[in-house]
Short mmCIF file of C-alpha atoms in Angstrom, two decimals:
data_model
loop_
_atom_site.label_atom_id
_atom_site.label_comp_id
_atom_site.label_asym_id
_atom_site.label_seq_id
_atom_site.Cartn_x
_atom_site.Cartn_y
_atom_site.Cartn_z
CA MET A 1 -52.02 22.69 119.94
CA ALA A 2 -49.30 20.19 117.98
CA GLU A 3 -45.65 21.93 119.00
CA GLU A 4 -44.18 23.14 115.49
CA ARG A 5 -41.72 21.12 113.86
CA ILE A 6 -38.45 22.20 113.73
CA THR A 7 -36.41 20.68 110.78
CA ASP A 8 -33.15 20.93 108.70
CA ILE A 9 -34.84 19.77 105.37
CA GLY A 10 -35.69 22.43 102.81
CA PRO A 11 -34.25 26.11 102.36
CA PRO A 12 -34.94 28.48 105.62
CA ASN A 13 -37.52 30.63 105.33
CA TYR A 14 -36.79 33.67 102.69
CA LYS A 15 -38.61 36.53 105.19
CA GLN A 16 -35.57 36.24 107.59
CA PHE A 17 -33.39 37.66 104.56
CA LEU A 18 -35.36 40.76 103.56
CA PRO A 19 -34.55 44.10 104.63
CA PRO A 20 -36.08 45.95 107.18
CA VAL A 21 -37.91 48.14 104.86
CA ILE A 22 -39.63 45.39 103.08
CA LYS A 23 -40.58 43.82 106.24
CA ALA A 24 -42.37 46.77 107.42
CA ASN A 25 -44.32 47.56 103.81
CA TYR A 26 -44.80 43.75 102.95
CA GLY A 27 -47.92 43.87 100.78
CA LYS A 28 -48.48 47.66 101.28
CA TRP A 29 -46.16 49.26 98.29
CA ASP A 30 -48.04 52.00 96.83
CA TYR A 31 -46.20 52.33 93.33
CA HIS A 32 -42.80 51.67 92.05
CA GLU A 33 -40.52 53.39 89.04
CA ILE A 34 -37.33 53.63 87.16
CA LEU A 35 -35.52 56.41 88.01
CA ARG A 36 -32.90 56.00 85.33
CA PRO A 37 -31.31 52.97 83.63
CA GLY A 38 -30.64 50.60 86.38
CA VAL A 39 -32.07 52.43 89.03
CA MET A 40 -35.51 51.77 90.43
CA VAL A 41 -37.76 52.92 93.65
CA HIS A 42 -40.47 51.32 95.42
CA VAL A 43 -42.36 53.58 97.67
CA GLY A 44 -44.51 52.21 100.23
CA GLU A 45 -48.41 53.33 101.39
CA THR A 46 -46.36 55.17 104.62
CA GLY A 47 -43.97 56.87 102.22
CA ASP A 48 -40.84 54.61 103.09
CA LYS A 49 -38.79 54.16 99.82
CA LEU A 50 -36.75 51.20 98.80
CA PHE A 51 -34.19 51.89 96.07
CA THR A 52 -32.81 48.97 93.54
CA VAL A 53 -29.65 49.30 91.70
CA ARG A 54 -28.94 46.71 89.14
CA ALA A 55 -25.76 45.69 87.81
CA ALA A 56 -24.67 42.89 85.43
CA SER A 57 -22.51 40.19 86.24
CA PRO A 58 -20.88 37.02 84.50
CA ARG A 59 -23.00 33.94 84.90
CA LEU A 60 -20.02 32.42 86.28
CA LEU A 61 -18.57 34.44 89.08
CA ALA A 62 -15.22 33.88 90.85
CA VAL A 63 -15.09 34.00 94.84
CA THR A 64 -13.51 37.21 94.59
CA SER A 65 -16.20 38.98 92.74
CA ILE A 66 -18.88 37.87 95.22
CA ARG A 67 -16.99 39.26 98.14
CA GLN A 68 -16.53 42.55 96.27
CA PHE A 69 -20.55 42.68 95.63
CA CYS A 70 -20.86 41.65 99.58
CA ASP A 71 -18.32 44.20 100.67
CA ILE A 72 -20.17 47.02 98.62
CA ALA A 73 -23.34 45.64 100.22
CA ASP A 74 -22.14 45.99 103.58
CA LYS A 75 -20.90 49.52 103.01
CA TYR A 76 -23.95 50.98 101.61
CA THR A 77 -27.00 48.72 101.86
CA GLY A 78 -26.63 46.88 105.41
CA GLY A 79 -25.52 43.96 103.59
CA TYR A 80 -28.93 43.46 101.26
CA LEU A 81 -28.61 42.32 97.97
CA ARG A 82 -30.18 39.51 95.60
CA PHE A 83 -29.56 37.91 92.34
CA THR A 84 -31.96 37.98 89.80
CA SER A 85 -32.81 35.01 87.50
CA ARG A 86 -30.73 36.47 84.50
CA ASN A 87 -27.46 36.89 86.69
CA ASN A 88 -27.98 40.66 87.47
CA VAL A 89 -26.93 41.52 91.01
CA GLU A 90 -29.32 44.10 92.50
CA PHE A 91 -28.60 46.12 95.81
CA LEU A 92 -31.30 47.30 98.11
CA ILE A 93 -30.73 50.36 99.40
CA SER A 94 -33.09 51.99 101.99
CA ASP A 95 -30.79 55.41 101.81
CA GLU A 96 -31.44 57.48 98.75
CA ALA A 97 -28.10 58.99 99.76
CA ASN A 98 -26.22 55.75 99.13
CA VAL A 99 -27.38 55.39 95.36
CA ASP A 100 -24.57 57.26 93.60
CA PRO A 101 -21.58 56.38 95.94
CA LEU A 102 -22.58 52.52 95.10
CA VAL A 103 -23.31 53.05 91.59
CA LYS A 104 -19.87 54.66 91.23
CA GLU A 105 -17.99 52.33 92.84
CA VAL A 106 -19.65 49.31 91.34
CA GLU A 107 -19.02 50.86 87.71
CA ALA A 108 -15.60 51.34 88.84
CA LEU A 109 -14.88 47.33 89.37
CA GLY A 110 -15.92 47.26 85.64
CA TYR A 111 -19.72 45.81 86.10
CA PRO A 112 -22.33 48.41 83.85
CA ILE A 113 -25.51 49.30 85.47
CA GLY A 114 -28.85 48.90 83.80
CA GLY A 115 -30.90 46.03 82.12
CA MET A 116 -34.01 47.77 83.52
CA GLY A 117 -37.44 48.62 82.08
CA ASN A 118 -37.06 48.92 77.94
CA SER A 119 -33.71 47.42 77.51
CA ILE A 120 -31.79 44.08 77.57
CA SER A 121 -31.37 42.71 80.61
CA ASN A 122 -28.08 40.33 81.26
CA PRO A 123 -28.33 37.39 79.18
CA VAL A 124 -28.74 33.84 81.07
CA HIS A 125 -26.85 31.30 79.72
CA THR A 126 -25.39 27.82 80.53
CA GLN A 127 -21.85 26.18 81.70
CA GLY A 128 -20.61 25.96 78.11
CA TRP A 129 -17.19 24.44 77.54
CA VAL A 130 -16.32 25.48 81.13
CA HIS A 131 -18.04 23.20 82.96
CA CYS A 132 -20.32 21.14 80.49
CA HIS A 133 -19.54 17.60 79.00
CA SER A 134 -22.09 18.08 76.25
CA ALA A 135 -22.22 21.76 75.01
CA ALA A 136 -22.13 22.13 71.41
CA SER A 137 -20.40 25.36 72.11
CA ASP A 138 -19.29 27.78 74.76
CA ALA A 139 -21.23 29.92 76.56
CA SER A 140 -19.48 32.73 78.37
CA GLY A 141 -17.40 33.41 75.35
CA VAL A 142 -20.47 33.95 73.14
CA CYS A 143 -22.33 35.92 75.68
CA LYS A 144 -19.27 38.05 76.60
CA SER A 145 -19.02 38.61 72.72
CA LEU A 146 -22.69 39.20 72.32
CA MET A 147 -22.87 41.82 75.08
CA ASP A 148 -19.30 43.82 74.11
CA GLU A 149 -21.62 44.87 70.75
CA LEU A 150 -25.16 45.36 72.47
CA MET A 151 -23.84 46.94 75.82
CA PRO A 152 -25.66 50.17 74.82
CA ARG A 153 -29.32 48.55 74.80
CA PHE A 154 -28.24 47.46 78.28
CA ASN A 155 -27.69 50.84 79.89
CA HIS A 156 -30.21 52.72 77.99
CA MET A 157 -33.86 52.20 77.66
CA GLU A 158 -34.46 52.83 74.14
CA LEU A 159 -36.22 49.60 73.09
CA PRO A 160 -39.97 48.96 71.97
CA ALA A 161 -40.11 46.83 75.50
CA LYS A 162 -37.98 44.82 77.56
CA LEU A 163 -35.78 42.49 75.33
CA ARG A 164 -34.92 38.86 77.18
CA LEU A 165 -31.36 37.32 75.79
CA ALA A 166 -30.47 33.72 76.71
CA TYR A 167 -28.14 31.06 75.62
CA ALA A 168 -28.15 27.45 75.88
CA CYS A 169 -25.06 25.63 74.91
CA CYS A 170 -26.97 22.52 73.66
CA LEU A 171 -30.93 21.77 73.24
CA ASN A 172 -31.35 20.18 76.57
CA MET A 173 -31.66 23.94 77.72
CA CYS A 174 -30.22 24.43 80.98
CA GLY A 175 -30.81 28.38 79.85
CA ALA A 176 -34.08 29.89 79.34
CA VAL A 177 -33.87 29.49 75.31
CA HIS A 178 -37.43 28.09 75.30
CA CYS A 179 -38.97 31.48 76.56
CA SER A 180 -36.96 34.42 75.93
CA ASP A 181 -37.01 36.97 72.85
CA ILE A 182 -33.80 36.28 71.35
CA ALA A 183 -32.44 32.88 72.02
CA VAL A 184 -28.92 31.50 71.01
CA LEU A 185 -28.74 27.58 71.30
CA GLY A 186 -25.61 25.39 70.56
CA VAL A 187 -26.63 22.66 68.09
CA HIS A 188 -25.40 19.34 67.50
CA THR A 189 -25.98 18.07 64.13
CA ARG A 190 -24.74 14.37 63.91
CA ALA A 191 -25.48 11.41 65.32
CA PRO A 192 -22.89 10.11 68.40
CA VAL A 193 -19.98 8.28 67.58
CA ILE A 194 -19.75 4.88 69.62
CA ASP A 195 -16.34 3.66 71.28
CA HIS A 196 -17.34 0.10 71.11
CA LYS A 197 -14.29 -1.26 72.89
CA ASP A 198 -15.04 1.14 75.82
CA LEU A 199 -18.58 1.06 75.99
CA PRO A 200 -19.24 -2.19 77.99
CA LYS A 201 -16.70 -1.42 80.54
CA MET A 202 -18.17 2.34 81.01
CA CYS A 203 -22.10 1.75 80.78
CA GLU A 204 -24.84 -0.07 81.85
CA ILE A 205 -26.47 -1.10 78.46
CA PRO A 206 -29.97 -1.22 79.35
CA THR A 207 -29.68 2.46 81.00
CA LEU A 208 -28.12 3.67 77.94
CA VAL A 209 -30.97 2.47 75.75
CA ALA A 210 -33.73 3.79 77.71
CA SER A 211 -32.16 7.07 77.93
CA CYS A 212 -32.86 7.75 74.56
CA PRO A 213 -36.13 9.76 74.23
CA THR A 214 -36.85 8.64 70.50
CA GLY A 215 -35.90 4.99 70.82
CA ALA A 216 -32.99 5.81 68.34
CA ILE A 217 -30.26 3.33 70.57
CA ARG A 218 -30.84 -0.42 70.32
CA PRO A 219 -28.50 -3.03 71.77
CA ALA A 220 -26.35 -4.97 69.28
CA THR A 221 -23.48 -7.07 69.05
CA VAL A 222 -20.26 -5.77 67.55
CA ASP A 223 -17.23 -7.75 66.85
CA GLY A 224 -18.74 -10.42 69.32
CA VAL A 225 -18.92 -7.74 72.56
CA GLN A 226 -22.33 -6.29 73.58
CA SER A 227 -22.88 -2.88 72.40
CA ILE A 228 -25.34 -0.45 70.74
CA GLU A 229 -26.35 0.75 67.54
CA ILE A 230 -28.03 4.13 66.59
CA VAL A 231 -30.65 4.39 64.00
CA GLU A 232 -29.49 8.06 62.70
CA GLU A 233 -33.13 8.69 61.08
CA GLN A 234 -34.38 8.74 64.88
CA CYS A 235 -31.71 10.62 66.43
CA MET A 236 -32.23 14.12 67.25
CA TYR A 237 -28.72 14.90 68.78
CA CYS A 238 -29.99 15.68 72.13
CA GLY A 239 -26.89 14.06 73.96
CA ASN A 240 -28.58 12.17 76.66
CA CYS A 241 -26.99 8.99 76.00
CA TYR A 242 -23.62 11.03 76.07
CA THR A 243 -24.85 11.78 79.75
CA VAL A 244 -25.14 8.59 81.03
CA CYS A 245 -22.22 6.90 78.94
CA PRO A 246 -19.11 8.74 78.15
CA ALA A 247 -18.23 5.94 75.31
CA VAL A 248 -21.11 7.51 73.22
CA LYS A 249 -19.82 11.24 71.95
CA ILE A 250 -21.87 13.53 70.87
CA ASN A 251 -19.30 16.31 70.43
CA ASN A 252 -17.69 17.26 67.43
CA ALA A 253 -15.60 20.25 66.70
CA LYS A 254 -16.36 20.31 62.87
CA THR A 255 -20.23 19.83 62.77
CA ASP A 256 -21.20 21.64 66.06
CA GLY A 257 -22.97 24.58 65.56
CA ILE A 258 -25.20 27.54 66.80
CA SER A 259 -29.08 28.24 66.15
CA ILE A 260 -30.94 31.45 66.74
CA TRP A 261 -34.53 31.35 68.35
CA VAL A 262 -36.80 34.43 68.38
CA GLY A 263 -40.35 35.32 69.77
CA GLY A 264 -40.77 33.50 73.15
CA LYS A 265 -41.50 35.24 76.84
CA VAL A 266 -42.85 34.11 79.92
CA SER A 267 -44.77 37.01 80.64
CA ASN A 268 -48.92 36.94 80.34
CA ALA A 269 -48.93 40.73 79.71
CA ARG A 270 -51.03 41.48 76.45
CA SER A 271 -50.83 38.04 75.43
CA THR A 272 -50.22 34.54 76.73
CA PRO A 273 -46.42 33.26 77.22
CA LYS A 274 -45.24 32.11 73.83
CA PHE A 275 -42.17 29.29 73.09
CA SER A 276 -39.35 30.88 70.71
CA LYS A 277 -39.15 29.52 67.46
CA LEU A 278 -36.31 28.92 64.97
CA ALA A 279 -35.05 31.83 63.07
CA ILE A 280 -31.23 30.62 61.91
CA PRO A 281 -30.89 26.85 61.99
CA PHE A 282 -27.03 27.08 61.66
CA ILE A 283 -24.26 29.36 61.88
CA PRO A 284 -20.61 27.81 62.79
CA ASN A 285 -18.73 27.96 65.49
CA ASN A 286 -15.81 30.58 65.24
CA PRO A 287 -14.30 31.49 68.51
CA PRO A 288 -12.87 33.35 70.50
CA ARG A 289 -15.52 36.33 69.07
CA TRP A 290 -17.71 34.18 67.25
CA PRO A 291 -18.43 36.99 64.55
CA GLU A 292 -21.39 35.58 62.50
CA VAL A 293 -23.22 35.11 65.79
CA VAL A 294 -22.80 38.55 67.05
CA ASP A 295 -23.65 39.73 63.57
CA ALA A 296 -27.08 37.99 63.18
CA VAL A 297 -28.30 38.75 66.93
CA THR A 298 -27.19 42.49 66.50
CA LYS A 299 -29.27 42.79 63.38
CA ILE A 300 -32.34 41.26 64.87
CA VAL A 301 -32.36 43.44 67.77
CA ASN A 302 -31.55 46.87 65.31
CA VAL A 303 -34.67 45.40 63.29
CA TYR A 304 -36.72 44.97 66.41
CA ALA A 305 -35.67 48.36 67.70
CA GLU A 306 -36.62 50.10 64.44
CA ASN A 307 -39.96 48.36 63.60
CA ALA A 308 -41.92 47.04 66.55
CA ARG A 309 -44.03 49.35 68.33
CA LYS A 310 -44.21 50.89 72.13
CA HIS A 311 -44.42 47.97 74.88
CA GLU A 312 -44.44 45.41 71.95
CA ARG A 313 -42.29 42.66 72.52
CA MET A 314 -40.78 40.81 70.23
CA GLY A 315 -42.97 37.67 69.73
CA GLU A 316 -45.80 39.87 69.83
CA TRP A 317 -44.75 41.99 66.84
CA ILE A 318 -43.84 39.01 64.88
CA GLU A 319 -47.52 38.03 65.33
CA ARG A 320 -48.85 41.31 64.32
CA ILE A 321 -46.42 41.54 61.14
CA GLY A 322 -46.67 37.81 60.26
CA TRP A 323 -43.60 35.66 59.87
CA PRO A 324 -42.78 36.15 56.11
CA LYS A 325 -42.51 39.86 56.77
CA TRP A 326 -40.33 39.23 59.83
CA PHE A 327 -37.94 37.14 57.72
CA GLU A 328 -37.95 39.79 54.74
CA LEU A 329 -37.05 42.57 57.36
CA ASN A 330 -34.11 40.58 58.42
CA GLU A 331 -33.15 39.46 55.20
CA LEU A 332 -33.19 35.86 56.25
CA GLU A 333 -33.83 32.74 54.17
CA PHE A 334 -36.72 30.39 55.34
CA THR A 335 -35.38 26.46 54.68
CA LYS A 336 -37.21 23.08 55.50
CA TYR A 337 -35.30 23.30 58.80
CA HIS A 338 -37.81 25.79 60.08
CA ILE A 339 -40.92 23.49 59.49
CA ASP A 340 -42.01 21.81 62.92
CA ASP A 341 -42.74 18.26 62.18
CA PHE A 342 -42.30 17.05 65.36
CA LYS A 343 -45.36 14.76 66.09
CA HIS A 344 -45.21 14.26 70.12
CA ALA A 345 -46.17 17.75 71.31
CA GLY A 346 -50.01 19.20 70.65
CA GLU A 347 -50.93 23.03 70.33
CA THR A 348 -52.99 22.30 73.73
CA PHE A 349 -50.24 22.40 76.30
CA THR A 350 -50.84 25.06 78.81
CA ARG A 351 -48.49 27.74 78.34
CA THR A 352 -50.25 30.59 80.67
CA ALA A 353 -51.34 31.03 84.13
CA GLN A 354 -54.58 32.65 82.59
CA LEU A 355 -57.79 30.60 83.57
CA ARG A 356 -60.02 28.75 80.27
CA HIS A 357 -63.47 27.41 81.04
#
C-alpha cells in the first residue's frame, strides 16, 4: 500500500476543527429546530444536542472584534465558532446552560442575535469605498443604513420565508447579488475617462484591449501617442479596463449610483434556483445614510411581508402574481431599462442541481 502523502498544499482537513459532539454524531442527526430567533438546536439519534447561536457581524471586521468573538467562544463553547457565507458568526454550544449567558454577552457587545428562519439574514456585501478601486458606491455604509431600518426583520421571524439581502458595489458582483431575494447593486452609467498622457506609462495596451468583454476598447493614436479609444455604444460600464489600467477611470461621483434587483435564490426547494431581475434601474448616491435606497428596499420588504404566502420566497411570489402586479404593488415604474436585451446569454444555462433527462 502506498504511503499516505503529506503535503502543505491546500486547506487542512475540516474535520479537525469540528466540535466533539459533531464528530460523534456525524451523519447521525435526527432533527433540528429553531428554538427562538437566532438560536437553533440539532438533536442526534443518541439524544446528543448541539445548540447554535447566530449573531450579525460587520462584513469588514476589526481584529479586536474577532478577538472578542474568540474570547466568548473560549468561555462558553470550548472555542468552537464559525462564520456563515453571509457574515453571521455562529457559536456552537454543547451545554444548553451556556446559551443564555453567551447571548447576553454577545448582545452587550452590540451584536444582535437573529437571522434564522423566516427573517432577513445578515447581508453579504463587498468592499465598497473602503478597499475597492472600482466601487460605484460604498458597501458598509449602505448595509449599515439598511439594517438600521430593517433590524426588526432580523431578530424576529415574521416574514413569509427567509429573505436574503445582498450588496455589491459594482456589477463585477463580489457579492451574491445574482442570487438573492433583494440585491442592491452599485452601477456606473458612463464610459471610463481616458488619461491619454499617462496610459502608455502605466498600462500594456494589448492586455487592456483584451480586458474588455464586449470589444469596446480599441488601440488608437492620440496626439501622436499610442493609446486607446472606447466605443461608448458597446461599453457596459463593467470597469474591467480600470482593473488592469488605472489610467482608464470608471469612477464618477456625479453619474455613479445604485440599482435594486429582486427574486434571486440558490435554494432548490419548491422551485429551481433563480437569477435576480432588475426592479429599480438607478438611485443616486446620497451618503452617509442613502435615504432613497433605504426607503426603496424597506418598501419592497414590507410589500412582500404583507402579500406573499407562507414559505414563498420573493421570486416564487413574483412568479405567482406576475411582474406587472409586482410593479403595481410596489408603485414602481416599468421602463425601457428593465428590458433584457443582452444577447450573449441563453435560457438554457443550467441553474439547478436537479437532474433532467
